[in-house]
CSV table of C-alpha atoms in Angstrom, one decimal:
chain,number,residue,atom,x,y,z
A,1,MET,CA,68.9,78.1,57.6
A,2,THR,CA,66.6,75.1,58.0
A,3,LEU,CA,63.1,75.8,59.3
A,4,LEU,CA,62.3,73.8,62.4
A,5,PRO,CA,58.8,72.6,63.2
A,6,ALA,CA,56.3,75.0,64.7
A,7,VAL,CA,57.0,76.2,68.2
A,8,ARG,CA,54.0,76.6,70.4
A,9,SER,CA,55.3,78.9,73.1
A,10,ARG,CA,58.3,80.9,74.2
A,11,ASP,CA,58.9,78.4,77.0
A,12,GLU,CA,59.1,75.5,74.4
A,13,ALA,CA,61.5,77.5,72.3
A,14,ASP,CA,63.7,78.3,75.3
A,15,LEU,CA,63.7,74.6,76.3
A,16,TYR,CA,64.6,73.5,72.8
A,17,LEU,CA,67.5,76.0,72.8
A,18,GLU,CA,68.7,74.7,76.2
A,19,LEU,CA,68.6,71.1,74.9
A,20,HIS,CA,70.7,71.8,71.8
A,21,PRO,CA,74.3,72.8,72.8
A,22,CYS,CA,76.8,74.6,70.5
A,23,ASP,CA,78.1,72.3,67.8
A,24,ARG,CA,81.6,73.7,68.1
A,25,CYS,CA,82.3,73.6,71.9
A,26,GLY,CA,79.2,71.9,73.5
A,27,ALA,CA,78.4,75.0,75.7
A,28,MET,CA,74.7,75.3,76.5
A,29,GLU,CA,74.5,79.1,76.9
A,30,ALA,CA,74.1,81.8,74.3
A,31,ALA,CA,72.9,85.4,74.5
A,32,TRP,CA,69.8,84.9,72.3
A,33,ALA,CA,68.1,87.7,70.4
A,34,PRO,CA,64.7,86.5,69.2
A,35,ALA,CA,63.0,88.2,66.2
A,36,PRO,CA,60.0,87.6,63.9
A,37,VAL,CA,61.1,86.6,60.3
A,38,THR,CA,59.6,85.0,57.3
A,39,HIS,CA,60.8,81.8,55.8
A,40,GLY,CA,59.6,81.8,52.2
A,41,THR,CA,56.0,82.9,52.7
A,42,ARG,CA,55.6,81.3,56.2
A,43,PRO,CA,55.9,83.4,59.3
A,44,ALA,CA,58.7,82.2,61.6
A,45,TYR,CA,60.6,83.2,64.7
A,46,ARG,CA,64.4,83.4,64.7
A,47,TYR,CA,66.7,83.0,67.7
A,48,ARG,CA,70.2,84.2,66.9
A,49,GLY,CA,73.1,84.5,69.4
A,50,ARG,CA,76.7,84.0,70.2
A,51,CYS,CA,77.9,81.0,72.2
A,52,THR,CA,79.2,82.0,75.6
A,53,GLY,CA,81.8,79.3,75.4
A,54,CYS,CA,83.5,79.8,72.0
A,55,GLY,CA,81.8,82.9,70.5
A,56,ALA,CA,80.3,80.9,67.5
A,57,GLN,CA,77.2,82.5,65.9
A,58,ARG,CA,74.2,80.2,66.5
A,59,GLU,CA,70.8,80.4,64.9
A,60,PHE,CA,67.5,78.5,65.0
A,61,VAL,CA,64.4,79.4,63.0
A,62,PHE,CA,61.1,78.0,64.2
A,63,ALA,CA,58.0,77.9,62.1
A,64,LEU,CA,55.0,79.5,63.8
A,65,PRO,CA,51.5,78.0,64.1
A,66,GLU,CA,49.0,79.3,61.6
A,67,GLY,CA,47.9,82.9,62.3
A,68,ARG,CA,50.7,83.6,64.8
A,69,THR,CA,53.4,86.3,64.5
A,70,ALA,CA,55.3,85.2,67.7
A,71,PRO,CA,55.4,82.2,70.0
A,72,ALA,CA,52.7,82.3,72.7
A,73,ASP,CA,53.7,83.6,76.1
A,74,ALA,CA,53.1,80.5,78.3
A,75,GLY,CA,52.6,82.6,81.5
A,76,PRO,CA,54.1,82.5,85.0
A,77,HIS,CA,54.3,79.6,87.4
A,78,PRO,CA,52.2,77.7,88.6
A,79,THR,CA,50.5,77.7,85.2
A,80,THR,CA,53.6,76.7,83.1
A,81,ARG,CA,52.4,75.4,79.8
A,82,PHE,CA,54.6,74.6,76.9
A,83,GLY,CA,51.8,74.4,74.3
A,84,GLY,CA,48.2,73.8,73.4
A,85,PRO,CA,46.4,70.4,73.3
A,86,GLN,CA,48.5,69.1,70.4
A,87,PRO,CA,51.8,67.2,71.0
A,88,SER,CA,55.1,69.0,70.5
A,89,ALA,CA,56.7,68.9,67.0
A,90,LEU,CA,60.0,70.0,68.5
A,91,LEU,CA,60.5,67.5,71.4
A,92,ASP,CA,59.5,63.9,71.5
A,93,PRO,CA,58.0,62.2,74.7
A,94,GLY,CA,61.3,60.8,75.7
A,95,GLU,CA,62.9,64.3,75.8
A,96,TRP,CA,59.9,65.6,77.7
A,97,LEU,CA,60.3,62.9,80.3
A,98,LEU,CA,64.0,63.7,80.7
A,99,VAL,CA,63.1,67.4,81.3
A,100,ALA,CA,60.5,66.3,83.9
A,101,ASP,CA,63.2,64.1,85.6
A,102,TRP,CA,65.8,66.9,85.5
A,103,CYS,CA,63.4,69.5,86.9
A,104,ALA,CA,62.2,67.1,89.7
A,105,GLU,CA,65.8,66.4,90.8
A,106,ALA,CA,66.7,70.1,90.7
A,107,SER,CA,63.6,70.8,92.7
A,108,GLU,CA,64.7,68.4,95.4
A,109,VAL,CA,68.1,70.1,95.6
A,110,ALA,CA,66.5,73.6,95.8
A,111,GLU,CA,64.2,72.4,98.5
A,112,ARG,CA,67.1,71.0,100.6
A,113,GLN,CA,68.8,74.3,100.2
A,114,GLY,CA,65.7,76.1,101.6
A,115,ASP,CA,64.8,77.8,98.3
A,116,ASP,CA,61.1,76.9,98.2
A,117,ALA,CA,60.2,79.4,95.5
A,118,GLU,CA,62.8,77.8,93.1
A,119,ALA,CA,61.8,74.3,94.2
A,120,ALA,CA,58.2,75.0,93.4
A,121,ALA,CA,59.0,76.6,90.0
A,122,LEU,CA,61.0,73.6,89.0
A,123,ARG,CA,58.4,71.1,90.2
A,124,TRP,CA,55.7,73.0,88.2
A,125,THR,CA,57.9,72.7,85.2
A,126,ALA,CA,58.3,68.9,85.8
A,127,VAL,CA,54.5,68.7,86.0
A,128,ALA,CA,54.1,70.6,82.7
A,129,ALA,CA,56.7,68.4,81.0
A,130,LEU,CA,54.8,65.3,82.1
A,131,GLU,CA,51.6,66.8,80.7
A,132,GLU,CA,53.5,67.1,77.4
A,133,VAL,CA,54.4,63.4,77.5
A,134,ARG,CA,50.6,62.7,78.0
A,135,LYS,CA,49.8,64.5,74.8
A,136,PHE,CA,51.5,61.7,72.9
A,137,LEU,CA,49.2,59.1,74.3
A,138,PRO,CA,46.5,57.9,71.8
A,139,THR,CA,43.0,58.7,73.0
A,140,ASP,CA,42.1,55.1,73.3
A,141,GLY,CA,45.5,53.8,74.2
A,142,ASP,CA,47.4,53.1,77.4
A,143,THR,CA,51.0,53.6,76.1
A,144,VAL,CA,52.8,56.2,74.1
A,145,PRO,CA,53.5,54.4,70.7
A,146,GLU,CA,57.1,53.7,69.8
A,147,SER,CA,56.6,55.7,66.5
A,148,ALA,CA,56.2,58.9,68.7
A,149,PHE,CA,59.9,58.8,69.5
A,150,TRP,CA,62.1,60.5,66.8
A,151,SER,CA,65.2,61.8,68.6
A,152,THR,CA,68.1,59.7,69.6
A,153,ARG,CA,67.8,60.9,73.2
A,154,GLY,CA,64.1,60.2,73.3
A,155,ARG,CA,64.4,56.7,71.8
A,156,THR,CA,67.1,55.9,74.3
A,157,VAL,CA,64.9,56.9,77.2
A,158,HIS,CA,62.0,54.8,75.8
A,159,HIS,CA,64.1,51.7,75.2
A,160,ARG,CA,65.7,51.9,78.6
A,161,GLU,CA,62.4,52.2,80.5
A,162,PRO,CA,59.3,51.7,78.2
A,163,GLY,CA,57.0,51.3,81.2
A,164,ARG,CA,57.5,54.9,82.1
A,165,PHE,CA,55.4,55.8,79.0
A,166,ARG,CA,52.2,54.1,80.2
A,167,ARG,CA,49.3,56.4,81.0
A,168,ARG,CA,48.8,55.3,84.6
A,169,ARG,CA,52.6,55.7,85.4
A,170,ILE,CA,52.7,59.2,83.9
A,171,GLU,CA,49.7,60.2,85.9
A,172,VAL,CA,51.0,58.7,89.2
A,173,VAL,CA,54.3,60.6,88.8
A,174,ARG,CA,52.5,63.8,87.9
A,175,ASP,CA,50.2,63.5,90.9
A,176,PHE,CA,53.2,62.8,93.2
A,177,HIS,CA,54.8,66.0,92.1
A,178,LEU,CA,51.5,67.9,92.7
A,179,ASP,CA,51.1,66.3,96.1
A,180,HIS,CA,54.7,67.2,97.1
A,181,MET,CA,54.7,70.8,95.8
A,182,PRO,CA,56.8,73.0,98.1
A,183,TRP,CA,55.2,76.0,99.5
A,184,SER,CA,56.1,79.1,97.5
A,185,PRO,CA,55.2,82.7,98.5
A,186,SER,CA,54.0,84.2,95.2
């Protein structure tokens, strides 16, 4: 099994799994069983499970950051965080922007259906995904560099709307989500 780049949190691992459907049937769901393993001499974390669509055995092995024996627990909403200050090595900024868009759309649907708790959780996830996009911005730069996009999905998003990867645009969208956060009893 190929060792994937370091996973920073359980939330990041879960999101990666959700974004990579079964090769055989395309189903997104699997009953995952996570476990610590070693890959050579490096600590790693394996997610193994059966596809709910076709029953195929699926497996992903993530490297762990130095000194870790398991992905970090990112914590409950509203403090959803996918990782530390460094950019993701699993998902590029285009994929993070897609996650933000999907969560924002789902939040609006949940809010229209009167489920404020779900709407708030989804909107917090959109904010956290936008923060992940920001981590790819150079310290002294205004735009995520094209070299930061390595996935086909991420490059497609960038080429379709490169202006969405400007610092100010990312911050305005993030602030919009924060300003329009549904009330959630928690």
